[in-house]
Backbone as numpy.savetxt, mean C-alpha at the origin, in Angstrom:
# Nx Ny Nz CAx CAy CAz Cx Cy Cz
11.76 -29.05 -20.03 12.04 -27.64 -20.19 10.93 -26.82 -19.55
11.29 -25.77 -18.86 10.33 -24.92 -18.16 10.19 -23.61 -18.91
8.95 -23.17 -19.08 8.67 -21.92 -19.78 8.81 -20.76 -18.80
9.89 -20.02 -18.90 10.15 -18.91 -17.99 9.28 -17.69 -18.30
8.60 -17.65 -19.43 7.76 -16.50 -19.77 6.56 -16.39 -18.84
6.19 -17.47 -18.16 5.06 -17.41 -17.23 5.49 -17.00 -15.83
6.77 -16.72 -15.63 7.27 -16.33 -14.32 6.73 -14.95 -13.97
6.49 -14.73 -12.69 5.92 -13.47 -12.23 6.82 -12.87 -11.17
7.06 -11.58 -11.27 7.79 -10.86 -10.23 6.76 -10.10 -9.39
6.91 -10.16 -8.09 5.97 -9.51 -7.19 6.70 -8.48 -6.35
6.10 -7.31 -6.23 6.63 -6.27 -5.36 5.59 -6.05 -4.27
5.99 -6.17 -3.02 5.07 -5.93 -1.91 5.60 -4.77 -1.10
4.83 -3.69 -1.02 5.23 -2.55 -0.23 4.56 -2.66 1.13
5.32 -2.54 2.18 4.78 -2.77 3.52 4.46 -1.51 4.28
3.84 -0.51 3.67 3.42 0.64 4.44 2.01 1.02 4.07
1.40 1.82 4.92 0.02 2.22 4.76 -0.05 3.74 4.75
-0.70 4.31 3.76 -0.89 5.76 3.70 -2.27 6.06 4.26
-2.35 6.83 5.36 -3.65 7.09 5.96 -4.53 7.93 5.04
-5.82 7.64 5.03 -6.77 8.42 4.26 -7.43 9.43 5.18
-7.95 10.50 4.59 -8.69 11.48 5.36 -10.09 10.92 5.58
-10.61 11.06 6.79 -11.92 10.49 7.09 -12.70 11.44 7.98
-14.01 11.26 7.96 -14.92 12.01 8.81 -15.83 11.00 9.49
-16.72 11.48 10.32 -17.66 10.59 11.02 -19.08 11.03 10.72
-19.96 10.02 10.57 -21.39 10.27 10.48 -22.11 9.13 11.18
-22.76 9.45 12.28 -23.54 8.46 13.02 -25.00 8.69 12.67
-25.62 7.74 12.06 -27.02 7.84 11.65 -27.30 6.74 10.65
-28.42 6.87 9.96 -28.79 5.87 8.96 -28.33 6.31 7.58
-28.38 5.39 6.64 -28.03 5.71 5.26 -29.02 6.73 4.70
-30.28 6.61 5.05 -31.28 7.60 4.59 -30.96 8.99 5.14
-30.56 9.06 6.42 -30.19 10.35 7.01 -29.01 10.96 6.25
-27.99 10.15 5.98 -26.81 10.63 5.27 -27.19 11.10 3.87
-28.00 10.31 3.16 -28.44 10.66 1.81 -29.17 12.00 1.82
-30.08 12.19 2.78 -30.85 13.44 2.86 -29.97 14.63 3.19
-29.01 14.44 4.12 -28.10 15.54 4.49 -27.24 15.95 3.30
-26.70 14.96 2.56 -25.87 15.27 1.40 -26.70 15.96 0.32
-27.95 15.52 0.13 -28.82 16.10 -0.89 -29.09 17.58 -0.62
-29.16 17.98 0.67 -29.39 19.39 0.99 -28.23 20.26 0.48
-27.05 19.66 0.33 -25.88 20.39 -0.18 -25.63 20.15 -1.66
-26.59 19.48 -2.32 -26.46 19.27 -3.76 -25.73 18.00 -4.16
-25.44 17.13 -3.22 -24.76 15.87 -3.55 -25.83 14.78 -3.60
-26.11 14.31 -4.81 -27.12 13.27 -4.98 -26.55 12.13 -5.82
-27.07 10.94 -5.60 -26.63 9.79 -6.35 -27.16 8.52 -5.74
-26.84 7.41 -6.37 -27.27 6.10 -5.90 -26.15 5.46 -5.09
-26.52 4.88 -3.97 -25.57 4.15 -3.14 -25.50 2.70 -3.59
-24.30 2.15 -3.60 -24.08 0.74 -3.88 -23.54 0.09 -2.61
-24.11 -1.04 -2.23 -23.63 -1.72 -1.04 -22.41 -2.57 -1.38
-21.36 -2.41 -0.62 -20.12 -3.17 -0.75 -20.03 -4.15 0.43
-19.05 -5.03 0.43 -18.88 -5.95 1.57 -18.65 -5.19 2.88
-18.93 -5.84 4.00 -18.68 -5.32 5.35 -19.49 -4.08 5.70
-20.73 -4.00 5.21 -21.64 -2.89 5.50 -21.06 -1.54 5.10
-20.38 -1.51 3.96 -19.86 -0.26 3.41 -20.71 0.11 2.20
-21.07 1.38 2.12 -21.87 1.89 1.01 -21.05 2.92 0.25
-21.22 2.95 -1.08 -20.45 3.87 -1.91 -21.37 4.58 -2.90
-21.16 5.89 -3.04 -21.86 6.69 -4.04 -20.79 7.26 -4.98
-20.93 7.02 -6.28 -20.00 7.59 -7.26 -20.58 8.91 -7.75
-19.80 9.97 -7.67 -20.23 11.29 -8.11 -19.82 11.52 -9.56
-20.43 12.51 -10.19 -20.15 12.82 -11.60 -18.69 13.21 -11.82
-18.03 13.77 -10.80 -16.63 14.18 -10.94 -15.65 13.02 -10.74
-16.18 11.80 -10.57 -15.34 10.61 -10.41 -14.98 10.30 -8.97
-15.37 11.15 -8.04 -15.07 10.92 -6.63 -16.05 9.89 -6.08
-15.55 8.97 -5.30 -16.39 8.00 -4.60 -16.56 8.44 -3.16
-17.81 8.51 -2.70 -18.09 8.79 -1.29 -18.38 7.45 -0.65
-17.66 7.10 0.39 -17.77 5.80 1.05 -18.20 6.02 2.50
-19.08 5.14 2.98 -19.53 5.23 4.36 -19.63 3.84 4.96
-18.98 3.65 6.10 -19.06 2.38 6.84 -20.20 2.50 7.83
-21.25 1.72 7.61 -22.42 1.77 8.47 -22.08 1.32 9.89
-21.18 0.35 10.02 -20.86 -0.18 11.35 -19.95 0.76 12.15
-19.02 1.44 11.50 -18.08 2.31 12.21 -18.47 3.79 12.14
-19.36 4.14 11.21 -19.75 5.53 11.05 -18.68 6.37 10.37
-17.70 5.73 9.74 -16.61 6.43 9.08 -17.02 6.80 7.66
-16.71 8.01 7.27 -17.03 8.54 5.95 -15.73 8.98 5.29
-15.46 8.52 4.07 -14.24 8.91 3.37 -14.51 8.98 1.88
-13.62 9.68 1.19 -13.74 9.84 -0.26 -12.52 9.23 -0.93
-12.71 8.82 -2.18 -11.57 8.37 -2.98 -11.71 8.94 -4.37
-10.60 8.97 -5.09 -10.59 9.52 -6.44 -9.37 10.41 -6.62
-9.36 11.17 -7.71 -8.23 12.06 -8.00 -8.17 13.17 -6.95
-6.95 13.57 -6.63 -6.68 14.45 -5.50 -7.52 15.74 -5.48
-7.49 16.51 -6.54 -8.15 17.82 -6.54 -9.67 17.72 -6.36
-10.39 16.92 -7.19 -11.84 16.83 -6.96 -12.18 16.14 -5.64
-11.33 15.22 -5.18 -11.57 14.53 -3.91 -11.51 15.53 -2.76
-10.48 16.38 -2.75 -10.34 17.37 -1.68 -11.50 18.37 -1.70
-11.94 18.77 -2.91 -13.09 19.68 -3.02 -14.35 19.02 -2.48
-14.54 17.73 -2.77 -15.72 17.00 -2.30 -15.66 16.84 -0.79
-14.48 16.54 -0.22 -14.34 16.43 1.22 -14.71 17.74 1.91
-14.25 18.85 1.33 -14.56 20.17 1.90 -16.07 20.42 1.86
-16.70 20.08 0.74 -18.14 20.26 0.60 -18.91 19.42 1.63
-18.52 18.17 1.78 -19.20 17.29 2.74 -18.97 17.77 4.17
-17.76 18.22 4.47 -17.46 18.73 5.81 -18.36 19.92 6.14
-18.59 20.81 5.16 -19.47 21.96 5.38 -20.92 21.51 5.59
-21.36 20.53 4.81 -22.74 20.04 4.92 -22.97 19.37 6.27
-22.06 18.50 6.68 -22.25 17.71 7.89 -21.72 18.39 9.15
-20.86 19.39 8.97 -20.29 20.07 10.12 -19.23 19.26 10.84
-18.63 18.30 10.15 -17.55 17.49 10.72 -16.38 17.49 9.74
-15.17 17.79 10.22 -14.01 17.86 9.32 -13.52 16.48 8.88
-12.78 16.46 7.78 -12.07 15.26 7.34 -10.66 15.36 7.91
-10.23 14.32 8.64 -8.92 14.31 9.28 -8.26 12.97 9.07
-6.93 12.96 9.13 -6.20 11.68 9.08 -6.45 10.96 10.39
-6.73 9.66 10.34 -6.99 8.93 11.58 -5.74 8.87 12.45
-5.92 8.86 13.76 -4.79 8.77 14.70 -4.10 7.44 14.50
-2.78 7.46 14.47 -2.00 6.24 14.31 -1.63 5.72 15.69
-1.99 4.49 16.00 -1.65 3.89 17.28 -0.15 3.78 17.41
0.37 4.24 18.53 1.80 4.12 18.80 2.65 5.11 18.02
2.05 6.04 17.27 2.82 6.99 16.49 3.41 8.04 17.42
4.69 8.27 17.33 5.35 9.19 18.24 5.53 10.57 17.64
5.25 10.72 16.35 5.45 12.00 15.70 6.86 12.15 15.16
7.71 11.15 15.36 9.08 11.20 14.87 9.09 11.14 13.34
10.08 11.77 12.75 10.19 11.76 11.29 10.43 10.34 10.79
9.80 10.02 9.68 9.94 8.70 9.08 11.06 8.76 8.05
11.96 7.81 8.11 13.07 7.74 7.17 12.56 7.40 5.78
13.19 7.93 4.74 12.83 7.64 3.36 13.64 6.45 2.85
14.36 5.78 3.76 15.18 4.63 3.37 14.33 3.37 3.33
14.53 2.58 2.26 13.76 1.35 2.04 14.73 0.20 1.85
14.60 -0.83 2.69 15.44 -2.02 2.55 14.87 -2.88 1.44
15.73 -3.32 0.52 15.30 -4.11 -0.63 15.84 -5.53 -0.50
14.91 -6.50 -0.51 15.27 -7.92 -0.53 15.09 -8.37 -1.97
16.08 -9.05 -2.53 16.05 -9.37 -3.95 16.71 -10.72 -4.20
16.56 -11.21 -5.41 17.16 -12.48 -5.81 18.24 -12.26 -6.86
18.27 -13.13 -7.87 19.31 -13.07 -8.90 18.93 -12.22 -10.10
17.70 -11.74 -10.20 17.25 -11.01 -11.38 17.73 -9.55 -11.30
18.92 -9.30 -11.87 19.52 -7.97 -11.80 18.68 -6.91 -12.50
18.06 -7.26 -13.63 17.23 -6.30 -14.38 16.04 -5.85 -13.53
15.36 -6.79 -12.89 14.21 -6.45 -12.05 14.65 -5.60 -10.86
15.80 -5.94 -10.27 16.31 -5.17 -9.13 16.66 -3.75 -9.55
17.29 -3.59 -10.71 17.65 -2.26 -11.21 16.39 -1.43 -11.49
15.37 -2.06 -12.08 14.11 -1.35 -12.35 13.42 -0.94 -11.06
13.44 -1.82 -10.06 12.85 -1.49 -8.76 13.61 -0.33 -8.11
14.93 -0.38 -8.16 15.74 0.69 -7.59 15.41 2.03 -8.25
15.30 2.04 -9.59 14.97 3.27 -10.31 13.58 3.78 -9.91
12.62 2.87 -9.77 11.26 3.26 -9.39 11.25 3.89 -7.99
11.95 3.27 -7.05 12.00 3.82 -5.69 12.64 5.19 -5.67
13.69 5.38 -6.46 14.35 6.70 -6.53 13.43 7.75 -7.15
12.63 7.35 -8.15 11.64 8.29 -8.74 10.62 8.73 -7.69
10.35 7.87 -6.72 9.41 8.19 -5.65 10.10 8.92 -4.49
11.33 9.38 -4.73 12.13 10.11 -3.74 12.42 9.26 -2.50
12.58 7.96 -2.70 12.96 7.05 -1.63 14.41 6.62 -1.84
15.06 6.19 -0.78 16.45 5.77 -0.86 16.55 4.26 -0.64
16.72 3.49 -1.75 16.82 2.04 -1.59 18.13 1.64 -0.91
18.03 0.71 0.04 19.20 0.15 0.69 19.36 -1.27 0.17
20.33 -1.44 -0.75 20.57 -2.73 -1.40 21.90 -3.26 -0.87
21.85 -4.41 -0.22 23.01 -4.92 0.53 24.32 -4.92 -0.25
24.30 -5.40 -1.49 25.58 -5.51 -2.20 26.12 -4.15 -2.65
25.33 -3.08 -2.46 25.80 -1.74 -2.82 26.25 -0.94 -1.60
26.12 -1.53 -0.42 26.48 -0.84 0.81 27.85 -1.29 1.29
28.64 -0.34 1.80 29.94 -0.69 2.35 29.75 -1.57 3.58
30.56 -2.62 3.69 30.39 -3.55 4.80 31.08 -3.07 6.07
32.12 -2.26 5.94 32.82 -1.75 7.12 33.33 -2.86 8.03
33.67 -4.01 7.45 34.17 -5.13 8.24 33.07 -5.92 8.95
31.81 -5.59 8.67 30.70 -6.29 9.32 30.43 -7.63 8.64
29.92 -8.57 9.42 29.43 -9.81 8.84 28.09 -9.50 8.16
27.57 -10.43 7.38 26.26 -10.25 6.71 25.18 -9.97 7.74
25.17 -10.72 8.84 24.16 -10.54 9.89 24.26 -9.15 10.50
25.48 -8.70 10.81 25.66 -7.36 11.38 25.21 -6.28 10.39
25.50 -6.49 9.12 25.10 -5.55 8.07 23.57 -5.49 7.98
22.91 -6.65 8.04 21.44 -6.70 8.01 20.85 -5.96 9.20
21.41 -6.16 10.38 20.93 -5.48 11.59 21.08 -3.97 11.45
22.19 -3.54 10.91 22.44 -2.11 10.72 21.43 -1.50 9.75
21.20 -2.17 8.63 20.26 -1.69 7.62 18.84 -1.69 8.18
18.51 -2.71 8.97 17.17 -2.80 9.56 16.87 -1.59 10.44
17.87 -1.10 11.15 17.67 0.06 12.02 17.52 1.35 11.21
18.13 1.41 10.03 18.07 2.62 9.20 16.77 2.75 8.42
16.23 1.64 7.96 15.09 1.67 7.04 13.76 1.72 7.78
12.83 2.49 7.22 11.47 2.54 7.76 10.58 1.52 7.09
10.96 1.09 5.89 10.13 0.19 5.10 11.02 -0.87 4.45
10.35 -1.90 3.91 11.06 -2.94 3.17 10.24 -3.31 1.94
10.94 -3.65 0.87 10.31 -4.15 -0.35 10.93 -5.50 -0.64
10.09 -6.49 -0.90 10.57 -7.82 -1.26 10.29 -8.02 -2.74
11.32 -8.19 -3.52 11.20 -8.45 -4.95 11.34 -9.95 -5.14
10.21 -10.62 -5.34 10.20 -12.08 -5.47 10.20 -12.44 -6.95
11.31 -12.96 -7.43 11.43 -13.36 -8.83 11.77 -14.85 -8.89
11.42 -15.51 -9.97 11.66 -16.96 -10.08 13.13 -17.25 -10.42
13.98 -17.26 -9.40 15.42 -17.40 -9.60 15.92 -18.83 -9.54
15.20 -19.69 -8.87 15.65 -21.07 -8.70 14.62 -22.03 -9.30
15.08 -23.24 -9.54 14.18 -24.31 -9.97 14.14 -25.33 -8.84
12.97 -25.88 -8.61 12.87 -26.86 -7.55 11.67 -27.76 -7.71
11.64 -28.83 -6.89 10.52 -29.78 -6.91 10.53 -30.55 -5.60
9.42 -31.23 -5.33 9.36 -32.09 -4.16 10.34 -33.24 -4.33
10.82 -33.75 -3.22 11.74 -34.87 -3.24 11.11 -36.03 -4.01
11.87 -36.62 -4.90 11.46 -37.78 -5.71 10.36 -37.44 -6.73
10.18 -36.15 -7.06 9.18 -35.75 -8.07 9.78 -34.74 -9.05
10.83 -35.16 -9.81 11.47 -34.21 -10.72 10.54 -33.70 -11.82
9.44 -34.42 -12.09 8.49 -33.97 -13.11 7.74 -32.71 -12.68
7.80 -32.36 -11.39 7.13 -31.17 -10.86 8.05 -29.95 -10.85
9.19 -30.07 -11.51 10.17 -28.99 -11.51 9.53 -27.68 -11.97
9.73 -26.61 -11.18 9.14 -25.31 -11.50 10.05 -24.21 -10.97
9.88 -23.00 -11.52 10.63 -21.85 -11.02 10.07 -21.44 -9.67
10.94 -20.89 -8.82 10.51 -20.40 -7.52 11.48 -19.31 -7.06
11.06 -18.55 -6.06 11.95 -17.55 -5.48 13.07 -18.24 -4.72
14.15 -17.52 -4.51 15.28 -18.10 -3.78 14.85 -18.41 -2.35
14.98 -19.65 -1.97 14.49 -20.07 -0.65 15.24 -19.40 0.50
16.50 -19.09 0.35 17.24 -18.40 1.41 16.75 -16.98 1.61
16.27 -16.33 0.54 15.74 -14.98 0.65 14.34 -14.96 1.21
13.62 -16.06 1.05 12.22 -16.10 1.46 12.05 -16.54 2.90
13.06 -17.17 3.49 12.94 -17.66 4.88 13.23 -16.58 5.88
């Protein structure tokens, strides 16, 4: 008997939201001194990949990549935007969204293709969540086929959607050949290939 309570559902969203960033070419000491002139003081913590972070009293994190010279903030929207404005005034460099390679400026569709298995409850919850985010889930069994084969329907949906979500739930049981004692839950292999 397999304990299904240990099964995990995974949602992977395949898009990236650009952050606002600025540039600072210099040393960490130079940056610290420049920020201090504008009243921003604190201790820097070194993170992996030559990134340094200062946590401010308002909860905003100021991050600086020593190798790229990129400066960005994280935290709640309102104090983060106020901190970005303050830093931009101190350093004289604006915070801007980074240029997207290959971006044409065309409108991005709010349609999301959903890949799912047999777990109807998880699929329904995912659909509700996407709708709360003002996205339009494209779920194959809810779309009119118009006489199309499954492959034609997939091609049509692929052209409509800007993003895809894969809901991986433990729908099948399986094991290596000749090892039934290794039986475990897994995602549907046809959906995963």
